Coordinates of C-alpha atoms in Angstrom, one line a residue:
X15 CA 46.6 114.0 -72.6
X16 CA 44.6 110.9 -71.5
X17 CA 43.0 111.0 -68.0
X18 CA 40.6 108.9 -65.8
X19 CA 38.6 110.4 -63.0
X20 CA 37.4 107.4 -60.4
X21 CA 35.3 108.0 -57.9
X22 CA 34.7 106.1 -55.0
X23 CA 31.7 106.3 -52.4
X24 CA 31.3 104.6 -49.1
X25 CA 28.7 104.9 -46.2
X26 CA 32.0 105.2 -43.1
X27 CA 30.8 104.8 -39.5
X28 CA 33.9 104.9 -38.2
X29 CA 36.8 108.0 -37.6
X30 CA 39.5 105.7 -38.6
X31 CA 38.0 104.2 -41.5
X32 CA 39.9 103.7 -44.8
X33 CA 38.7 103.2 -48.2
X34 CA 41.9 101.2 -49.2
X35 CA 41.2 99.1 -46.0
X36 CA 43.4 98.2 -43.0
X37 CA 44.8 94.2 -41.7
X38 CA 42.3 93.1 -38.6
X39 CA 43.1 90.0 -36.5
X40 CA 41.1 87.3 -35.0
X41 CA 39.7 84.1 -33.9
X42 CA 36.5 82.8 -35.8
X43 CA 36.4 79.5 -33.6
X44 CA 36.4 79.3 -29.9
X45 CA 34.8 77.1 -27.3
X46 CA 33.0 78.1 -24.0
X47 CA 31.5 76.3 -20.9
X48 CA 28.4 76.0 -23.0
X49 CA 30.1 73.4 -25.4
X50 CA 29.3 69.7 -23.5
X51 CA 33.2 68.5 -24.8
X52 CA 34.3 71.2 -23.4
X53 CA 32.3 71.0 -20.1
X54 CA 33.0 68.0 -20.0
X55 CA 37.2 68.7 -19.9
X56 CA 36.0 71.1 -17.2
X57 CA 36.3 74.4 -18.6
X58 CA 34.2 77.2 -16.9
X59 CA 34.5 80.1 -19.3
X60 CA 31.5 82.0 -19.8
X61 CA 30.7 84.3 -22.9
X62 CA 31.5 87.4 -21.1
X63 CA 34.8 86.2 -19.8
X64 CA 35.7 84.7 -23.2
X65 CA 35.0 88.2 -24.9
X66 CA 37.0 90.0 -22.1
X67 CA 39.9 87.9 -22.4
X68 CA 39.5 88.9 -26.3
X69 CA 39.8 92.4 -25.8
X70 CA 43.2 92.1 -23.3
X71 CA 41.7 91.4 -19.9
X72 CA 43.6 88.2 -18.1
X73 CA 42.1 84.8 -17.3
X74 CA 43.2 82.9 -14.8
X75 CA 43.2 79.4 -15.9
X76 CA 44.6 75.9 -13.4
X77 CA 45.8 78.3 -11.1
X78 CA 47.6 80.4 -13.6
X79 CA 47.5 84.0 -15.4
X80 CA 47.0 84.0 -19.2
X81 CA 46.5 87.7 -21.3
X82 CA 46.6 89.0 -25.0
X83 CA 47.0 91.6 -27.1
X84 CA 43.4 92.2 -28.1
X85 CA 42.0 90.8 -30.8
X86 CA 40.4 92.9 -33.3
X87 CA 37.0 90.3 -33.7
X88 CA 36.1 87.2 -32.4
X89 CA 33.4 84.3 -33.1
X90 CA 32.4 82.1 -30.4
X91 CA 31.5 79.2 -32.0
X92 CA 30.2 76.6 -29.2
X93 CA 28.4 73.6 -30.9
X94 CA 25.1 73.6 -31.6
X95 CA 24.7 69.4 -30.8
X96 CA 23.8 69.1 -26.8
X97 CA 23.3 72.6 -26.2
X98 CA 20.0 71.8 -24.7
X99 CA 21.8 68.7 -23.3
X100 CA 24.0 70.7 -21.8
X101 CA 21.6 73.0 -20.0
X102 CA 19.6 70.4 -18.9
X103 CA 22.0 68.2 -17.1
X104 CA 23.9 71.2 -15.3
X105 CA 20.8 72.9 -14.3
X106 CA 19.4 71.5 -10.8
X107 CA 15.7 73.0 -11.5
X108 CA 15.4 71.5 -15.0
X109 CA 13.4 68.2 -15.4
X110 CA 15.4 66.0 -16.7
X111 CA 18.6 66.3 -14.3
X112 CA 18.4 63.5 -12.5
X113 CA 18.5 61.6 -15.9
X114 CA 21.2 58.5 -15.5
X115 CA 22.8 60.5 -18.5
X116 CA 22.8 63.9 -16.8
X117 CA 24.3 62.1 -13.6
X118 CA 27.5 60.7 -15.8
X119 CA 28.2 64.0 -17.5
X120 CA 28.7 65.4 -13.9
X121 CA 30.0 62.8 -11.9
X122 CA 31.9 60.6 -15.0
X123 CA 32.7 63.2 -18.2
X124 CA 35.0 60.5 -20.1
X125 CA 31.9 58.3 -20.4
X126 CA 29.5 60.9 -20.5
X127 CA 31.9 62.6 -23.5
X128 CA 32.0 58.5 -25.3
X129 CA 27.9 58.0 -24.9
X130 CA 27.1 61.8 -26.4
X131 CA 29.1 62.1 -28.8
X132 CA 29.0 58.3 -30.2
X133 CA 25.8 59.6 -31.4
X134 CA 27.1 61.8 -34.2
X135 CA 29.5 59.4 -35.4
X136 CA 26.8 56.5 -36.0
X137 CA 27.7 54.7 -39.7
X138 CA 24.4 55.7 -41.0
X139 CA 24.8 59.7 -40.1
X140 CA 25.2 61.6 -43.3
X141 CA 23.1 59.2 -45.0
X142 CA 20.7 61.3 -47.8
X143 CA 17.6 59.6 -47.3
X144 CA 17.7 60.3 -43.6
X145 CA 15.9 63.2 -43.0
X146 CA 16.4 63.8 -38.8
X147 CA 18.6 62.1 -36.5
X148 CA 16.5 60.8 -33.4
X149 CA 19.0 61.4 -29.5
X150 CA 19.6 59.8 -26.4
X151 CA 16.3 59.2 -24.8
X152 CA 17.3 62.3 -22.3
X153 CA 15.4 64.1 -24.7
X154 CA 12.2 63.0 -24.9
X155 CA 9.5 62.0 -27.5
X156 CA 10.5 64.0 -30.5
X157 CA 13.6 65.6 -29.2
X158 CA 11.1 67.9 -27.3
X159 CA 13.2 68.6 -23.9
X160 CA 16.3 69.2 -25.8
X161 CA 15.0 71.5 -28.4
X162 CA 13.6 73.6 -26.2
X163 CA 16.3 73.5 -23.5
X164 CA 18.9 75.1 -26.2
X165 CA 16.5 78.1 -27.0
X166 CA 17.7 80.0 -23.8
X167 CA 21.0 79.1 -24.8
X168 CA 20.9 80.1 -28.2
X169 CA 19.7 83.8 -26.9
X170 CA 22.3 83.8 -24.9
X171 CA 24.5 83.4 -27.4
X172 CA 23.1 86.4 -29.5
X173 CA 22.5 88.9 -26.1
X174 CA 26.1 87.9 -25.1
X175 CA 27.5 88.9 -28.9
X176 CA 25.1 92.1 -28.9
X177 CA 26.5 93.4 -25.6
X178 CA 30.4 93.0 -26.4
X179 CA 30.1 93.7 -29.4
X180 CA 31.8 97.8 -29.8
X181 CA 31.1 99.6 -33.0
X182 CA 34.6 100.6 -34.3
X183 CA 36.9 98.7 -31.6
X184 CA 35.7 95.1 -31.2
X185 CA 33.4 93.0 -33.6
X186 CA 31.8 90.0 -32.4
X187 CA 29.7 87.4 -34.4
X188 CA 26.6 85.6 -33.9
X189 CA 27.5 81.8 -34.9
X190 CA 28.0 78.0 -33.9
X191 CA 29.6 75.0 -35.0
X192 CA 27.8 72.2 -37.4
X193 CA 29.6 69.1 -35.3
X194 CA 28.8 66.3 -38.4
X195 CA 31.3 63.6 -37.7
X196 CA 30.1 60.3 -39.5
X197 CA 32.3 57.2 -38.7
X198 CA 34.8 59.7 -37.4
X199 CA 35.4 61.9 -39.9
X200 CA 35.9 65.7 -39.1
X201 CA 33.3 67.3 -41.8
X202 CA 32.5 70.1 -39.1
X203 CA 31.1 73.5 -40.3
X204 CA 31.3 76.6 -37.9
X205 CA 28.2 78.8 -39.6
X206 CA 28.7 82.3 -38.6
X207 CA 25.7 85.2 -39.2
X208 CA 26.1 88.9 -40.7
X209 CA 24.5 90.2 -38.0
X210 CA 22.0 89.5 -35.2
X211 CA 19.1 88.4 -37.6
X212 CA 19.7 84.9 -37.2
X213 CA 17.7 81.5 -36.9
X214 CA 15.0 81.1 -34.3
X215 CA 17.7 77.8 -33.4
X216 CA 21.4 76.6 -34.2
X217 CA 20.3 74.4 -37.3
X218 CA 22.5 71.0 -35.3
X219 CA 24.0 67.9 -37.1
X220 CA 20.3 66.0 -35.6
X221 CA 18.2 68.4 -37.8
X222 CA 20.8 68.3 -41.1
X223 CA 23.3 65.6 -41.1
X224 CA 24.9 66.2 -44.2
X225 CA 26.4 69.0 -44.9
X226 CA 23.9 69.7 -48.1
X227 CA 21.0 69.3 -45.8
X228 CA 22.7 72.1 -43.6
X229 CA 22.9 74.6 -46.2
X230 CA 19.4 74.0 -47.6
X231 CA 18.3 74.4 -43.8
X232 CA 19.9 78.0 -43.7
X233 CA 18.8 78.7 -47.1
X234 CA 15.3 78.4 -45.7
X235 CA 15.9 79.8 -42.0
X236 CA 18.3 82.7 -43.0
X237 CA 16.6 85.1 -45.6
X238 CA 19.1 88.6 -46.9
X239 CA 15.5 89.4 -47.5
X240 CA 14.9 89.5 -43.7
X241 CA 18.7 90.8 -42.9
X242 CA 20.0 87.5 -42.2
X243 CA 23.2 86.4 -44.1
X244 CA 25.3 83.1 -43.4
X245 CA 28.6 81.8 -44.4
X246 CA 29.4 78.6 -43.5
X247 CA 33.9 77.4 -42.4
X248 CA 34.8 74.0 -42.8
X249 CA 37.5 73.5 -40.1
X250 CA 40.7 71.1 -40.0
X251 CA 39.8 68.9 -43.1
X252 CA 43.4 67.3 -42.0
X253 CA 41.3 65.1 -40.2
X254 CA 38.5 64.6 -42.9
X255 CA 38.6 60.6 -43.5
X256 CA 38.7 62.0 -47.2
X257 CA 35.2 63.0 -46.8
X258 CA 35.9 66.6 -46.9
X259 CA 36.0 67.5 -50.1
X260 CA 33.8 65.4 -52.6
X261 CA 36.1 65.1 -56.0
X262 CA 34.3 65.7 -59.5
X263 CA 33.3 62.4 -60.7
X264 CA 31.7 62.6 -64.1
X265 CA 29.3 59.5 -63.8
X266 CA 27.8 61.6 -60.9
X267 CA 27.6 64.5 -62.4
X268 CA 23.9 65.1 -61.6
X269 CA 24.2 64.8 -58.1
X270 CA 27.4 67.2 -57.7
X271 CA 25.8 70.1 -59.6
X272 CA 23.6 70.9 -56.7
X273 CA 26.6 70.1 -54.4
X274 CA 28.8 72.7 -56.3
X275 CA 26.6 75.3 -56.3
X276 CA 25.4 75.1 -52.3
X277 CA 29.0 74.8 -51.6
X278 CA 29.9 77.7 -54.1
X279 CA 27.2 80.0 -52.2
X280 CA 27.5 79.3 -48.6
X281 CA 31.5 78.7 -48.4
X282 CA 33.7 81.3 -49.2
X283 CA 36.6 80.2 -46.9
X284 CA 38.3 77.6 -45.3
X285 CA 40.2 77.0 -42.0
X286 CA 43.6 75.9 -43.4
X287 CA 45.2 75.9 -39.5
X288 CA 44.0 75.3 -36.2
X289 CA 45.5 73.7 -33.0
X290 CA 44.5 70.2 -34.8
X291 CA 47.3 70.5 -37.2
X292 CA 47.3 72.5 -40.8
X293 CA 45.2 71.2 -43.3
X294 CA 47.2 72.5 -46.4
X295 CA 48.9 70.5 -47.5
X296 CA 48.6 66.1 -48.6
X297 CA 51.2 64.3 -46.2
X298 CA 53.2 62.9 -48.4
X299 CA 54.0 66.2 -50.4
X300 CA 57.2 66.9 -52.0
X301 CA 57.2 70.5 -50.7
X302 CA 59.6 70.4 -47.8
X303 CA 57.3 73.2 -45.9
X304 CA 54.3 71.0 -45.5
X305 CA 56.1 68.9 -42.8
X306 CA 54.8 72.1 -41.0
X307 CA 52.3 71.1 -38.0
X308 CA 51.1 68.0 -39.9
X309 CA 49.1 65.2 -37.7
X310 CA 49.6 61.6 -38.4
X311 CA 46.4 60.0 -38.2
X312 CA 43.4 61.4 -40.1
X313 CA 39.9 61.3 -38.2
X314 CA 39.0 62.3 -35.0
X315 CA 39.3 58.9 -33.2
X316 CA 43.0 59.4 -32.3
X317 CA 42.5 62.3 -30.0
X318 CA 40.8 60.1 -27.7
X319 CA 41.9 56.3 -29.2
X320 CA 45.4 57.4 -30.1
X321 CA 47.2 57.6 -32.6
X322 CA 46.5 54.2 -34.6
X323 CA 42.9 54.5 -34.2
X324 CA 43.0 57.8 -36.6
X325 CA 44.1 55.7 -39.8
X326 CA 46.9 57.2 -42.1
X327 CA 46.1 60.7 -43.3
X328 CA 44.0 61.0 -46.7
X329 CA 45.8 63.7 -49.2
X330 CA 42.4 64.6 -50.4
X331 CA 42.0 66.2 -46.9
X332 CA 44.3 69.5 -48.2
X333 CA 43.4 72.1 -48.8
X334 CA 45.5 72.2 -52.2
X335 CA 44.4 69.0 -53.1
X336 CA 40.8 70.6 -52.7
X337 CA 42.0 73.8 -54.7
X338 CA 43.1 71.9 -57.8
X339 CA 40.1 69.7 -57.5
X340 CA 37.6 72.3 -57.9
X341 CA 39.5 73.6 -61.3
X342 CA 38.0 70.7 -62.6
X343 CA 34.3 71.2 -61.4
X344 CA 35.2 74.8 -63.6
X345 CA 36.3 72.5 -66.2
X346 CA 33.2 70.6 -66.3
X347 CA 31.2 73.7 -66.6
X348 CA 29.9 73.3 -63.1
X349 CA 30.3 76.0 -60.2
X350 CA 33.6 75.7 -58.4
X351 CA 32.5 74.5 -54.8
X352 CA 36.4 75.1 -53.7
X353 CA 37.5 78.4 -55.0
X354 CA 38.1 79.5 -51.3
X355 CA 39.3 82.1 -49.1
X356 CA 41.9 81.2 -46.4
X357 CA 41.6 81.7 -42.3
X358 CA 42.9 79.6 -39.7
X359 CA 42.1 80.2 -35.7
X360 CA 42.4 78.1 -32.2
X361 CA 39.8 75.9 -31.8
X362 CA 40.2 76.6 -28.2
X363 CA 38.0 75.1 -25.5
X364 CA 39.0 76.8 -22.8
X365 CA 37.5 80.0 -23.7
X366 CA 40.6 82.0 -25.0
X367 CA 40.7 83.5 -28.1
X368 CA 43.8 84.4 -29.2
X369 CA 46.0 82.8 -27.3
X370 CA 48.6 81.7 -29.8
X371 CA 51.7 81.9 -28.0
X372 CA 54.3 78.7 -28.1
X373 CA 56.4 80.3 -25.3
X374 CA 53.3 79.4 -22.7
X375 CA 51.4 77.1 -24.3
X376 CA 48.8 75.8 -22.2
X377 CA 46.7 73.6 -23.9
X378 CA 43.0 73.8 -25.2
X379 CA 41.5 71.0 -23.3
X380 CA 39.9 72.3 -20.1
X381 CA 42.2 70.8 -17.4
X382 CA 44.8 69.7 -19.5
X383 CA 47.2 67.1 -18.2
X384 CA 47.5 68.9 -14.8
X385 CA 45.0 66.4 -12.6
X386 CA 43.0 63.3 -13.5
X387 CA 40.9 65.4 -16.7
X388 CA 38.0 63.2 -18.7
X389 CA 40.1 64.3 -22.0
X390 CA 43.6 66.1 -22.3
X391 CA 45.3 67.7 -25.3
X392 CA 46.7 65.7 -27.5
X393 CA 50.8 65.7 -27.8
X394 CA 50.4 66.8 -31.2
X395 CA 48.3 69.6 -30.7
X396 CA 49.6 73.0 -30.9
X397 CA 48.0 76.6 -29.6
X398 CA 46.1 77.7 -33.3
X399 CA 46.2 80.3 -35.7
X400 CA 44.3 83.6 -36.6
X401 CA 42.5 85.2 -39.2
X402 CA 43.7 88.6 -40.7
X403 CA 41.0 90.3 -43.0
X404 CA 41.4 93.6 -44.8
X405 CA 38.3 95.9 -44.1
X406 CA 37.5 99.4 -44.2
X407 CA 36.7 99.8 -40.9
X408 CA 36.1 97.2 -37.8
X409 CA 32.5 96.9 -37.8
X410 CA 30.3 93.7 -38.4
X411 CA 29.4 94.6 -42.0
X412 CA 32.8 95.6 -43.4
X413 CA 34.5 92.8 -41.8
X414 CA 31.8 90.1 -42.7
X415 CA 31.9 91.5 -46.0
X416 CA 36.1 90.7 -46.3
X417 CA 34.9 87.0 -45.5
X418 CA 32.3 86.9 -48.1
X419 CA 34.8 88.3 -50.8
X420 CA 37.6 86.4 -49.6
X421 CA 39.7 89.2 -48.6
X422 CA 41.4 87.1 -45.7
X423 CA 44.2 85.1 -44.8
X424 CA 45.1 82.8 -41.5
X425 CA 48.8 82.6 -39.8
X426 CA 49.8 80.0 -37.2
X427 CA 49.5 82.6 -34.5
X428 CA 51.7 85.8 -35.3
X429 CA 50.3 88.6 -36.8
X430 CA 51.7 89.1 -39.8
X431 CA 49.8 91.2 -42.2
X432 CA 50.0 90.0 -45.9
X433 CA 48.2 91.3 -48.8
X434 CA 48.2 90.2 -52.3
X435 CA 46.8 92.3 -55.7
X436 CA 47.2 90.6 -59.0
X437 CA 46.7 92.3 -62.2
X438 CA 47.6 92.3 -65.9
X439 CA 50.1 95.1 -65.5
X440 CA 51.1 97.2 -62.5
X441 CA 53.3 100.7 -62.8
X442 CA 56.9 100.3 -62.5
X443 CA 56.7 103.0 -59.2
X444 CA 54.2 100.7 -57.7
X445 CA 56.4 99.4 -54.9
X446 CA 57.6 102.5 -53.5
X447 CA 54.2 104.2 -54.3
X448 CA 52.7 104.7 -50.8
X449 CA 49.7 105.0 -52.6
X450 CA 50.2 101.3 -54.0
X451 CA 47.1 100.0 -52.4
X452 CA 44.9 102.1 -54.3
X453 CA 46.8 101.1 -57.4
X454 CA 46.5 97.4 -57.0
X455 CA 42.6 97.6 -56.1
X456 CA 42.1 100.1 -59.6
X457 CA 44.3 97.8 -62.0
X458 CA 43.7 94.7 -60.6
X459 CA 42.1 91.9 -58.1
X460 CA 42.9 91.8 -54.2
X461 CA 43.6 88.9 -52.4
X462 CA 40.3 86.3 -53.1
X463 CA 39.4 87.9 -56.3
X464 CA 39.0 86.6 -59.7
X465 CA 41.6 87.2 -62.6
X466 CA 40.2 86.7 -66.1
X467 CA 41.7 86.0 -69.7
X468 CA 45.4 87.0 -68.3
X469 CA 47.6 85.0 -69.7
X470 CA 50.8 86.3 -67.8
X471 CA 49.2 88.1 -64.9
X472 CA 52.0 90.0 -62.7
X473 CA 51.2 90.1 -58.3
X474 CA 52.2 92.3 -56.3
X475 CA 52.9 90.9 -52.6
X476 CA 53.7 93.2 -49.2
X477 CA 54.0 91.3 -45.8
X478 CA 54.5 92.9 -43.0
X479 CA 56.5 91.3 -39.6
X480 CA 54.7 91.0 -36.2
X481 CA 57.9 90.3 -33.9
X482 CA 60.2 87.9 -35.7
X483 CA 61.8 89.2 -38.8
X484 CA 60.2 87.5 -42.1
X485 CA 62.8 85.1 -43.9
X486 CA 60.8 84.4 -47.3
X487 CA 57.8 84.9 -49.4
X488 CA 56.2 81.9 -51.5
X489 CA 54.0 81.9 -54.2
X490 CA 52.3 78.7 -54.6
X491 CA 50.5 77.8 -58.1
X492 CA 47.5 75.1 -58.1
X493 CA 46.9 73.8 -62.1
X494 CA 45.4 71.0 -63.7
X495 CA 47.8 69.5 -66.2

C-alpha cells in the first residue's frame, strides 16, 4: 500500500502556536497626533494611547467614551512628510516656532493644512528627472531643520512600537506612510518594517517622489542582510486620478520592466477598503455588489473642495481592473507588478484602531463636525475595514511573514475569518475533515499562492461569521480574453 510520510519543522515561540495557522485581526493604517493633517483636525492621541486603545482600553474622544475588542496587531502609520514640521511648530523651545508658518498651523489649521500640503501636490511632483523636492522655507537651507527635527520623532516611533509590542498577545509594527499625491492624485504608500531594524529616517515623498524612487530608496536603506525587511501598501487607489496602477503599454516596454519588478518585490498587497471608500471595484461595473461603499469623485481634492472638485472616478483605480492588468505584464513576459494580496483597514486620524463599528460611528477627522474643526469627515466616509492574516502564531515574524506570502484578506469592519486553498484535486471527506486545513496546505495553494498548469483547479472555501449570520459566498474570476 502506497504511503507518504511529511514532516514539518518550525522554530514556535509561542504556547498557542499552530502549524496549520490561526485568523488574526487588525489595522495596518492609523493616524496619531504626530501626523500634521491630523493635528491639524485637532487630534491629540499619542502612540501609547493609540496602542492602548488597540488592545481594549477606552478613549475618550469630544467628550465621549469609545472601546474595542482588541485587536490582534496594529501599524501606526503617521506620515513621514512634516514630521519634523510638525515638531518644530508645536514645540515652544525649538527654533523655528515662531515661524509665520508655525504660527498658522496653531492659531489657523485650515490654512496651515492648504499651504503644507499644496506642496506635495505641485504638477511637477512625480516627475523622473527630479531627484529631491525642496520645502517651505520653514526648513532651512537644504531641508536642514526639518530633517533633523523628525529624527526624534522617528525614534519615537520605533521606542513606542518596541514597548507595546507583547510577544504572543499583541504585534505592533515599525512603519509610516509615503504621502505622494501629484496634482491630487492618491498614489500613497504606507511602508511597514519586519522588525525594528529600520532606516536611520522615514524615506518622505521630498526625498523620493515617485513611487520607483521610494522603492530604490529602501532597497538601499533597508538591507535583509542587516535584518531590515520592507513591504510597501498602496491605500485607497479609489481615489488614484488613474495613476495608480501604470497599464502595460508595449511601446514602453523598457521603462515598465524595472517598474514591474520593484513593484513585484516591494508590494505584496493592497488596501482594497478603508474609510475613503472600497477600491475594488471600476464604478460603472455591472456587478451589482460594487455599488458597495463606492465614492463619487476620484482624487483627493473633494474631501476638502467637494465633491466636483474630485473629477468622475477612473475604473483603472480598481483593484480588479489592476488584477487583470497585470495578467498581461505575465503575458509580456515581464514580472507581474499586481499579483496582490488583499487588506483593508481605517485610515483613522484620531488614533483608534479598530474602531469599525456603524452603530457609533464617530468619524476619523479629529473634531469632526462637532465645533468649528479646520477639516471634518467627509459625508461619504465610512468607519474602515481590517486585515485578517493567517499565522502560526502572533508574533512579528509569523505575521509579517502572512503579508509577504499574501496569506491575508481585509473586511469592511467585522471579523469574519475566511480562508481559501485551491488545488488540482481535494478528497471527497475534505469538508467534514477537521483536519481539512492540513489537507489543503499538502495538496494545494492557500489563500495568495500560486497555482500552476491546472487546467480545472477545484477551491475549497470556509468563512466563518463574526455577529451577523453570513448570507453568501462569491468567487470572483479575473481573465484576459
Amino acid at each position: 500500500m502506497p504511503w507518504i510520510l511529511l514532516l514539518r519543522l518550525s522554530l514556535a515561540e509561542c504556547p498557542n502556536f499552530s502549524e496549520s495557522r490561526q485568523v488574526f485581526f487588525g489595522d495596518l493604517h492609523v493616524h496619531t497626533h504626530l501626523s500634521l493633517d491630523a493635528s491639524a483636525q485637532g487630534t491629540r492621541i499619542t502612540p501609547d494611547e493609540a496602542y492602548a486603545f488597540a488592545q481594549g482600553e477606552s478613549l475618550v474622544i469630544r467628550g465621549g467614551s469609545v472601546q474595542i475588542d482588541p485587536l490582534d496587531f496594529v501599524a501606526l502609520t503617521d506620515h513621514s512628510e512634516f514630521l519634523g514640521e510638525q515638531a518644530l511648530c508645536t514645540d515652544p523651545e525649538s527654533e523655528r516656532y515662531k515661524h509665520p508658518l508655525c504660527w498658522l498651523h496653531r492659531r489657523h489649521e485650515n490654512l496651515a493644512f492648504l499651504l503644507f500640503h499644496m506642496q506635495l501636490a505641485r504638477p511637477w511632483f512625480g516627475d523622473p528627472n527630479v531627484k529631491e523636492v525642496p520645502r517651505k522655507n520653514l526648513c532651512g537651507r537644504a531641508d536642514i531643520h526639518c530633517r533633523l527635527a523628525a529624527i526624534e520623532p522617528w525614534q519615537n516611533i520605533q521606542s513606542d512600537a518596541h514597548n507595546a509590542n507583547k510577544n504572543c498577545q499583541f504585534t505592533t509594527f515599525v512603519g509610516y506612510e509615503w504621502t505622494g499625491s501629484p496634482r491630487t492624485t492618491n498614489l500613497h504608500r504606507n511602508v511597514l518594517f519586519s522588525d525594528l531594524d529600520v532606516p536611520k529616517r522615514p524615506i518622505s515623498y521630498f526625498e523620493a517622489p515617485t513611487p520607483q524612487k521610494l522603492w530604490q530608496a529602501l532597497a538601499e536603506e533597508c538591507v535583509p542582510e542587516d535584518d531590515c525587511e520592507v513591504i510597501t501598501i498602496p491605500h485607497n487607489a479609489n481615489l488614484g486620478g488613474g495613476q495608480m496602477f501604470l497599464p502595460y503599454d508595449n511601446t514602453a516596454r523598457e521603462g515598465l520592466v524595472d517598474y514591474a519588478e520593484w513593484r513585484a518585490k516591494y508590494e505584496p498587497l493592497v488596501e482594497i477598503f478603508q474609510h475613503k471608500g472600497s477600491s475594488e471595484c471600476g464604478p460603472m461595473s455591472s456587478d451589482e455588489q460594487c455599488a458597495f461603499e463606492q465614492l463619487p469623485y476620484g482624487n483627493l481634492t473633494a474631501d476638502i473642495f467637494g465633491k466636483i472638485a474630485g473629477g468622475e472616478p477612473n475604473p483603472a483605480d480598481s483593484v480588479r481592473w489592476a488584477l487583470g492588468e497585470g495578467l498581461a505584464f505575465a503575458e509580456a513576459g515581464l514580472s507581474n507588478p499586481y499579483q496582490y494580496g488583499l487588506v483593508a483597514s481605517t485610515d483613522t486620524h484620531l488614533g483608534t484602531p479598530g474602531l469599525t463599528s456603524e452603530a457609533d460611528f464617530i468619524g476619523h477627522g479629529g473634531l469632526g463636525k462637532t465645533k468649528d474643526a479646520p477639516i471634518v469627515d467627509n459625508v461619504w466616509f465610512n468607519p474602515g475595514g481590517l486585515t485578517g492574516v493567517w499565522a502560526e502564531e502572533n508574533t512579528r515574524s509569523s505575521i509579517f511573514s502572512a503579508l509577504q506570502r499574501r496569506e491575508a484578506f481585509g473586511t469592511s469592519g467585522p471579523r469574519i475569518a475566511i480562508r481559501m486553498f485551491g488545488a488540482e484535486d481535494f478528497p471527497e471527506d475534505i469538508c467534514s475533515n477537521k483536519e481539512r486545513a492540513e489537507f489543503g496546505y499538502f495538496f494545494g495553494a492557500p489563500m495568495g499562492g500560486e497555482l500552476s498548469e491546472i487546467d480545472s483547479p477545484v477551491f475549497l472555501v470556509e468563512a466563518r461569521q463574526d455577529q451577523t449570520p453570513l448570507v453568501e459566498l462569491q468567487i470572483v474570476k479575473i481573465w484576459r480574453d
